[in-house]
Amino acid sequence: MIFSERDVELLRLVYWCQYVRPEDLLRMSTKTEIDNLMALGMIRLHEKSGALIAANRGASFLSELFPDALPPLAFSYHAHIIQRRLRTAPLLLTAYQSGMNVFISDTDGLMKAPALFLSTLTRNRGSNPWGSTRIAAIAHLGDTLYAMHCVCPGIGKLSLTDELTAFTNQTARFRDTRRAFIFAGGGYSDILTELEQGGSADTKLIRYGDAYRCLHLPVHLLSCDSTGAVQLQIMAVPDYRRRLTQAALKKQYQPPPRDAPAWDALFQGMPFVMAADMDLRRIDAALQSAHERGVRRIAVAALRGQAEAELFSRYRDTGLARVFVLTDDAVSQVTARPPEPYIPPCTQFLTPKGDVVDAPSIQAAGKAGGSR
């Protein structure tokens, strides 16, 4: 068996995720490809969780292919840690399918955007710089750094002060870069179900809904699926709101008033908001600003998956806004790529020296050098 680029990328993703559900990997592979890696002893099934994990042979293989680029992982079988890894894995896969570099082992790798760094990679290395914070990852997209959190119903509470402190400390080297939050989950409705909760009595630990309402930094929602992958592709482009607004409206574009920062344009006399980044608080701010000026309805544009999942029911069906679906052409004009998730190709994997890697050579190397 000759290893393809997809084989190697799947193995790297399993290693980085530590625990990943087989159905999540099927977003970019087939069951046959996963079974082949299992048959070769590269990955294996963790029966208790039903998740895939990298086997010792797979880790050794990767360390040979990518010397000095594989972070040492503190593997754990504790149920609560496994659950956290399973929640984080879809976020990592979505970022990967957006074209972000997710294979970085420290925050220095964030210098070149777009990139994502998993906090789990350094939580158990010496002193823990993250403490008990819930930051799952830090992403660098365009001109903004994002603290990424996995949010779902019943996720629990957080200390907002600690979250902001850790985010600031871990990104202090980045000058003149904006800061924001991304709340990611299995779907926009799952995230909002938790964000609609609140009323925490504790003065230090609060629910995500309370944090969402009191944060001064922007908060974006992210669905960990194909729609979310395209959303991240858009957010990776500097000044994406203005550029996508102009691509969507074309000759009908009119610049917004200077005193309406939540508006991206005027469209047929209505305030226009580019909502492909799913900053719902910004849409609500645009609505409030419009109502204060005597304008009853605004225009909103987003990806089809975002509109159908949330924006139609929240804004169109309530008469608050006209909700438009962005065309593929408008998105591609801004991202310079088709608006679809990236899937690694089945072409042969080549080492930096131009060599192919096949199963017999891996087995021979394993017999000669043993496995970790």
Short mmCIF file of C-alpha atoms in Angstrom, two decimals:
data_model
loop_
_atom_site.label_atom_id
_atom_site.label_comp_id
_atom_site.label_asym_id
_atom_site.label_seq_id
_atom_site.Cartn_x
_atom_site.Cartn_y
_atom_site.Cartn_z
CA MET A 1 0.00 0.00 0.00
CA ILE A 2 1.38 3.37 -1.06
CA PHE A 3 0.47 6.12 1.40
CA SER A 4 -1.51 9.00 -0.05
CA GLU A 5 -1.55 12.59 1.16
CA ARG A 6 -4.96 11.91 2.64
CA ASP A 7 -3.66 8.90 4.60
CA VAL A 8 -0.91 10.96 6.16
CA GLU A 9 -3.16 13.94 6.86
CA LEU A 10 -5.77 11.71 8.52
CA LEU A 11 -3.10 10.22 10.74
CA ARG A 12 -1.81 13.67 11.69
CA LEU A 13 -5.33 14.85 12.52
CA VAL A 14 -6.00 11.84 14.73
CA TYR A 15 -2.71 12.45 16.53
CA TRP A 16 -3.43 16.16 17.08
CA CYS A 17 -7.03 15.54 18.20
CA GLN A 18 -5.94 12.68 20.49
CA TYR A 19 -9.55 11.44 20.50
CA VAL A 20 -11.82 11.79 17.45
CA ARG A 21 -15.08 10.11 16.54
CA PRO A 22 -14.92 8.01 13.33
CA GLU A 23 -17.99 9.81 11.94
CA ASP A 24 -16.21 13.16 12.27
CA LEU A 25 -13.33 11.90 10.11
CA LEU A 26 -15.80 10.75 7.44
CA ARG A 27 -16.18 14.44 6.53
CA MET A 28 -12.91 14.11 4.59
CA SER A 29 -12.29 10.39 4.17
CA THR A 30 -13.97 7.06 3.56
CA LYS A 31 -14.50 4.17 5.94
CA THR A 32 -12.13 2.09 3.79
CA GLU A 33 -9.31 4.61 4.25
CA ILE A 34 -9.83 4.63 8.01
CA ASP A 35 -9.98 0.82 8.11
CA ASN A 36 -6.71 0.62 6.16
CA LEU A 37 -4.91 2.79 8.72
CA MET A 38 -6.33 0.61 11.48
CA ALA A 39 -5.23 -2.59 9.70
CA LEU A 40 -1.69 -1.20 9.43
CA GLY A 41 -1.64 -0.47 13.16
CA MET A 42 -1.40 3.30 12.65
CA ILE A 43 -4.61 4.15 14.52
CA ARG A 44 -6.82 2.12 16.81
CA LEU A 45 -10.25 2.25 18.39
CA HIS A 46 -10.57 3.22 22.04
CA GLU A 47 -13.43 0.92 22.93
CA LYS A 48 -14.70 2.77 26.00
CA SER A 49 -15.26 6.07 24.16
CA GLY A 50 -15.71 4.69 20.64
CA ALA A 51 -13.09 7.19 19.46
CA LEU A 52 -10.08 6.76 17.22
CA ILE A 53 -6.63 7.40 18.69
CA ALA A 54 -3.12 7.23 17.24
CA ALA A 55 -1.33 3.94 17.94
CA ASN A 56 2.34 3.80 18.91
CA ARG A 57 3.27 2.73 15.38
CA GLY A 58 1.39 5.70 13.93
CA ALA A 59 3.13 8.13 16.28
CA SER A 60 6.52 6.67 15.38
CA PHE A 61 5.69 6.90 11.69
CA LEU A 62 4.76 10.58 12.00
CA SER A 63 7.91 11.37 13.97
CA GLU A 64 9.96 9.93 11.10
CA LEU A 65 8.05 11.89 8.47
CA PHE A 66 8.00 15.16 10.41
CA PRO A 67 11.08 15.22 12.66
CA ASP A 68 11.06 17.98 15.30
CA ALA A 69 7.50 18.96 14.25
CA LEU A 70 5.49 16.54 16.35
CA PRO A 71 4.51 17.82 19.80
CA PRO A 72 4.76 15.40 22.72
CA LEU A 73 1.25 14.73 24.00
CA ALA A 74 0.24 13.89 27.55
CA PHE A 75 -2.29 11.17 26.80
CA SER A 76 -5.07 10.68 29.36
CA TYR A 77 -7.81 8.12 29.83
CA HIS A 78 -9.82 10.21 32.31
CA ALA A 79 -13.44 10.38 31.17
CA HIS A 80 -13.80 14.17 31.53
CA ILE A 81 -10.60 14.81 29.53
CA ILE A 82 -11.70 12.41 26.80
CA GLN A 83 -15.00 14.31 26.59
CA ARG A 84 -13.15 17.60 26.18
CA ARG A 85 -10.99 16.14 23.41
CA LEU A 86 -14.08 14.82 21.62
CA ARG A 87 -15.65 18.29 21.77
CA THR A 88 -12.47 19.94 20.48
CA ALA A 89 -11.87 17.51 17.60
CA PRO A 90 -14.71 18.84 15.35
CA LEU A 91 -13.37 22.36 15.88
CA LEU A 92 -9.89 21.32 14.76
CA LEU A 93 -11.29 19.44 11.74
CA THR A 94 -13.41 22.45 10.73
CA ALA A 95 -10.37 24.72 10.95
CA TYR A 96 -8.34 22.25 8.90
CA GLN A 97 -11.04 22.07 6.22
CA SER A 98 -11.07 25.85 6.03
CA GLY A 99 -7.42 25.79 4.97
CA MET A 100 -5.93 26.90 8.30
CA ASN A 101 -2.61 25.53 9.48
CA VAL A 102 -3.57 23.46 12.53
CA PHE A 103 -0.31 21.50 12.83
CA ILE A 104 1.54 23.94 15.06
CA SER A 105 2.94 23.03 18.46
CA ASP A 106 3.19 26.44 20.15
CA THR A 107 1.78 29.95 19.86
CA ASP A 108 4.76 31.05 17.74
CA GLY A 109 3.09 29.20 14.88
CA LEU A 110 0.26 31.73 15.00
CA MET A 111 2.51 34.43 13.58
CA LYS A 112 1.60 33.36 10.06
CA ALA A 113 -2.16 33.46 9.52
CA PRO A 114 -4.43 31.63 9.04
CA ALA A 115 -3.49 29.25 11.83
CA LEU A 116 -4.96 27.55 14.88
CA PHE A 117 -3.20 26.43 18.06
CA LEU A 118 -4.77 23.89 20.43
CA SER A 119 -4.32 24.81 24.07
CA THR A 120 -4.23 21.10 24.99
CA LEU A 121 -0.76 20.87 23.45
CA THR A 122 0.82 22.88 26.28
CA ARG A 123 -1.59 22.38 29.17
CA ASN A 124 0.49 19.50 30.54
CA ARG A 125 3.99 20.66 29.63
CA GLY A 126 5.71 21.88 32.79
CA SER A 127 3.84 24.88 34.20
CA ASN A 128 0.32 25.18 32.82
CA PRO A 129 -0.12 28.66 31.27
CA TRP A 130 -3.87 28.11 30.85
CA GLY A 131 -4.84 27.26 34.42
CA SER A 132 -8.42 26.05 34.56
CA THR A 133 -9.58 28.22 31.66
CA ARG A 134 -11.86 26.81 28.96
CA ILE A 135 -9.99 28.20 25.94
CA ALA A 136 -9.92 25.30 23.48
CA ALA A 137 -7.75 27.03 20.89
CA ILE A 138 -6.42 30.35 19.67
CA ALA A 139 -6.86 31.22 16.03
CA HIS A 140 -5.24 33.90 13.89
CA LEU A 141 -7.50 34.93 11.04
CA GLY A 142 -6.90 38.03 8.95
CA ASP A 143 -5.97 40.83 11.34
CA THR A 144 -7.66 39.30 14.41
CA LEU A 145 -6.79 36.79 17.13
CA TYR A 146 -9.66 34.68 18.43
CA ALA A 147 -10.07 32.81 21.70
CA MET A 148 -12.05 29.75 20.66
CA HIS A 149 -14.41 28.01 23.09
CA CYS A 150 -16.44 24.84 22.62
CA VAL A 151 -20.01 25.60 23.69
CA CYS A 152 -22.92 23.20 23.99
CA PRO A 153 -25.95 22.78 26.27
CA GLY A 154 -24.83 22.09 29.84
CA ILE A 155 -21.18 22.94 29.15
CA GLY A 156 -20.77 24.49 32.61
CA LYS A 157 -19.38 27.77 33.91
CA LEU A 158 -16.25 29.83 33.42
CA SER A 159 -14.36 32.66 35.07
CA LEU A 160 -14.44 35.44 32.51
CA THR A 161 -11.62 37.33 34.22
CA ASP A 162 -9.36 34.28 34.03
CA GLU A 163 -10.30 33.65 30.39
CA LEU A 164 -9.44 37.21 29.38
CA THR A 165 -6.18 37.14 31.36
CA ALA A 166 -5.02 33.88 29.77
CA PHE A 167 -5.98 35.09 26.30
CA THR A 168 -4.08 38.34 26.79
CA ASN A 169 -0.98 36.67 28.25
CA GLN A 170 -0.74 34.01 25.54
CA THR A 171 -1.05 36.56 22.73
CA ALA A 172 0.91 39.45 24.25
CA ARG A 173 3.60 39.25 21.55
CA PHE A 174 1.08 40.14 18.83
CA ARG A 175 1.08 43.90 18.43
CA ASP A 176 -1.64 45.89 16.68
CA THR A 177 -3.84 42.80 16.33
CA ARG A 178 -7.52 42.81 17.20
CA ARG A 179 -8.99 40.39 19.73
CA ALA A 180 -12.33 38.55 19.61
CA PHE A 181 -14.04 35.35 20.72
CA ILE A 182 -15.44 32.41 18.78
CA PHE A 183 -18.03 30.16 20.43
CA ALA A 184 -18.03 26.90 18.47
CA GLY A 185 -20.36 23.92 18.63
CA GLY A 186 -22.08 21.17 16.71
CA GLY A 187 -24.58 23.65 15.29
CA TYR A 188 -25.64 27.27 15.75
CA SER A 189 -28.83 26.21 17.54
CA ASP A 190 -26.85 24.11 20.04
CA ILE A 191 -24.65 27.08 20.87
CA LEU A 192 -27.58 29.46 21.22
CA THR A 193 -29.46 27.02 23.46
CA GLU A 194 -26.68 27.44 26.00
CA LEU A 195 -26.25 31.17 25.41
CA GLU A 196 -29.92 31.77 26.14
CA GLN A 197 -29.33 30.50 29.68
CA GLY A 198 -28.04 32.84 32.36
CA GLY A 199 -28.68 34.35 35.72
CA SER A 200 -25.63 32.96 37.49
CA ALA A 201 -25.64 33.82 41.19
CA ASP A 202 -21.90 33.19 41.58
CA THR A 203 -19.84 36.36 41.29
CA LYS A 204 -16.79 34.58 39.83
CA LEU A 205 -18.07 31.59 37.84
CA ILE A 206 -20.76 32.44 35.31
CA ARG A 207 -22.58 30.62 32.54
CA TYR A 208 -21.67 31.17 28.92
CA GLY A 209 -24.90 33.07 28.38
CA ASP A 210 -23.88 35.67 30.96
CA ALA A 211 -20.39 35.87 29.47
CA TYR A 212 -21.88 36.34 26.00
CA ARG A 213 -23.98 39.28 27.16
CA CYS A 214 -21.28 41.10 29.12
CA LEU A 215 -18.21 40.61 26.91
CA HIS A 216 -17.04 43.84 25.29
CA LEU A 217 -15.03 42.00 22.62
CA PRO A 218 -16.87 40.68 19.53
CA VAL A 219 -18.25 37.15 19.82
CA HIS A 220 -18.77 35.01 16.71
CA LEU A 221 -20.70 31.74 16.57
CA LEU A 222 -19.21 28.86 14.60
CA SER A 223 -20.91 25.67 13.49
CA CYS A 224 -18.35 22.85 13.26
CA ASP A 225 -19.38 21.58 9.83
CA SER A 226 -18.99 22.49 6.17
CA THR A 227 -20.75 25.83 6.67
CA GLY A 228 -18.35 26.69 9.48
CA ALA A 229 -15.36 25.80 7.31
CA VAL A 230 -16.47 28.32 4.67
CA GLN A 231 -17.17 30.88 7.41
CA LEU A 232 -13.55 30.57 8.57
CA GLN A 233 -12.33 30.89 4.97
CA ILE A 234 -14.14 34.23 4.80
CA MET A 235 -12.89 35.42 8.20
CA ALA A 236 -9.32 34.60 7.17
CA VAL A 237 -9.42 37.45 4.63
CA PRO A 238 -8.38 40.87 5.98
CA ASP A 239 -11.20 43.43 5.84
CA TYR A 240 -13.60 40.63 4.81
CA ARG A 241 -16.81 42.49 5.70
CA ARG A 242 -16.23 45.41 3.36
CA ARG A 243 -14.87 43.26 0.56
CA LEU A 244 -17.66 40.70 0.75
CA THR A 245 -20.31 43.41 1.01
CA GLN A 246 -19.05 45.08 -2.15
CA ALA A 247 -18.80 41.72 -3.95
CA ALA A 248 -22.40 40.90 -2.99
CA LEU A 249 -24.01 44.27 -3.71
CA LYS A 250 -21.88 45.26 -6.72
CA LYS A 251 -23.25 48.45 -8.27
CA GLN A 252 -25.93 48.75 -5.60
CA TYR A 253 -23.32 49.24 -2.90
CA GLN A 254 -23.45 52.53 -1.03
CA PRO A 255 -21.09 53.22 1.88
CA PRO A 256 -22.69 53.36 5.34
CA PRO A 257 -22.89 56.51 7.48
CA ARG A 258 -19.79 57.09 9.57
CA ASP A 259 -21.82 57.16 12.76
CA ALA A 260 -23.29 53.67 12.17
CA PRO A 261 -20.37 51.27 12.84
CA ALA A 262 -22.63 48.19 12.84
CA TRP A 263 -23.76 48.89 9.24
CA ASP A 264 -21.66 47.68 6.33
CA ALA A 265 -23.52 49.51 3.57
CA LEU A 266 -26.81 51.01 2.44
CA PHE A 267 -28.82 48.78 0.12
CA GLN A 268 -31.94 50.13 -1.53
CA GLY A 269 -32.23 52.65 1.29
CA MET A 270 -31.89 49.99 4.03
CA PRO A 271 -28.99 49.46 6.43
CA PHE A 272 -27.05 46.40 5.26
CA VAL A 273 -25.15 44.00 7.53
CA MET A 274 -22.70 41.34 6.37
CA ALA A 275 -23.40 38.47 8.77
CA ALA A 276 -21.26 35.67 7.34
CA ASP A 277 -19.09 35.87 10.47
CA MET A 278 -22.16 35.15 12.66
CA ASP A 279 -21.70 38.05 15.06
CA LEU A 280 -25.35 38.18 16.10
CA ARG A 281 -24.78 40.95 18.63
CA ARG A 282 -23.59 43.16 15.79
CA ILE A 283 -26.79 42.44 13.83
CA ASP A 284 -28.82 43.38 16.90
CA ALA A 285 -26.79 46.59 17.28
CA ALA A 286 -27.48 47.44 13.63
CA LEU A 287 -31.20 46.88 14.23
CA GLN A 288 -31.21 49.13 17.27
CA SER A 289 -29.34 51.84 15.40
CA ALA A 290 -31.84 51.58 12.52
CA HIS A 291 -34.84 51.79 14.86
CA GLU A 292 -33.40 54.88 16.51
CA ARG A 293 -33.36 56.49 13.06
CA GLY A 294 -36.92 55.45 12.30
CA VAL A 295 -35.95 52.57 9.99
CA ARG A 296 -38.01 49.47 10.76
CA ARG A 297 -36.12 46.83 8.77
CA ILE A 298 -32.55 46.12 7.70
CA ALA A 299 -30.92 43.82 5.13
CA VAL A 300 -28.68 40.92 6.19
CA ALA A 301 -26.52 38.63 4.04
CA ALA A 302 -24.98 35.31 5.09
CA LEU A 303 -24.15 31.81 3.93
CA ARG A 304 -27.07 29.52 3.13
CA GLY A 305 -26.34 27.20 6.05
CA GLN A 306 -26.31 30.14 8.46
CA ALA A 307 -29.53 31.60 7.09
CA GLU A 308 -31.42 28.32 7.15
CA ALA A 309 -30.15 27.33 10.59
CA GLU A 310 -30.76 30.60 12.40
CA LEU A 311 -31.06 33.89 10.54
CA PHE A 312 -34.33 33.20 8.71
CA SER A 313 -36.21 32.36 11.90
CA ARG A 314 -34.55 35.03 14.04
CA TYR A 315 -34.71 37.98 11.65
CA ARG A 316 -36.66 37.27 8.44
CA ASP A 317 -39.68 35.48 9.89
CA THR A 318 -40.03 38.11 12.62
CA GLY A 319 -40.07 40.94 10.07
CA LEU A 320 -36.88 42.50 11.41
CA ALA A 321 -34.76 42.02 8.29
CA ARG A 322 -34.57 40.85 4.73
CA VAL A 323 -32.12 37.96 4.78
CA PHE A 324 -30.15 37.25 1.61
CA VAL A 325 -28.06 34.18 0.80
CA LEU A 326 -24.58 34.90 -0.53
CA THR A 327 -23.77 33.46 -3.93
CA ASP A 328 -20.76 31.20 -4.43
CA ASP A 329 -19.37 33.72 -6.88
CA ALA A 330 -19.45 36.56 -4.35
CA VAL A 331 -17.68 34.45 -1.73
CA SER A 332 -15.06 33.20 -4.21
CA GLN A 333 -14.27 36.75 -5.30
CA VAL A 334 -13.14 37.46 -1.73
CA THR A 335 -11.54 34.16 -0.70
CA ALA A 336 -10.03 33.31 -4.13
CA ARG A 337 -11.18 29.71 -3.73
CA PRO A 338 -14.38 27.68 -4.13
CA PRO A 339 -16.61 28.05 -1.04
CA GLU A 340 -16.37 24.45 0.06
CA PRO A 341 -14.43 22.50 2.70
CA TYR A 342 -10.94 21.32 1.84
CA ILE A 343 -10.46 17.56 1.47
CA PRO A 344 -6.88 16.26 1.20
CA PRO A 345 -6.21 14.60 -2.16
CA CYS A 346 -5.59 10.90 -2.77
CA THR A 347 -2.36 11.61 -4.64
CA GLN A 348 0.84 9.92 -3.48
CA PHE A 349 2.47 11.36 -0.40
CA LEU A 350 6.03 12.46 -1.10
CA THR A 351 8.70 13.07 1.51
CA PRO A 352 10.78 16.29 1.33
CA LYS A 353 13.31 14.22 -0.64
CA GLY A 354 10.63 13.20 -3.15
CA ASP A 355 10.32 9.60 -1.96
CA VAL A 356 7.06 7.67 -1.63
CA VAL A 357 6.18 5.81 1.56
CA ASP A 358 4.58 2.38 1.46
CA ALA A 359 3.36 -0.11 4.04
CA PRO A 360 6.22 -2.68 3.64
CA SER A 361 8.87 -0.06 4.39
CA ILE A 362 6.95 1.08 7.45
CA GLN A 363 6.66 -2.49 8.73
CA ALA A 364 10.37 -3.05 8.18
CA ALA A 365 11.25 0.13 10.03
CA GLY A 366 8.98 -0.91 12.90
CA LYS A 367 10.68 -4.30 13.22
CA ALA A 368 14.14 -2.76 13.11
CA GLY A 369 13.61 0.15 15.48
CA GLY A 370 10.67 -1.01 17.55
CA SER A 371 7.74 1.21 18.46
CA ARG A 372 7.36 3.88 21.09
#
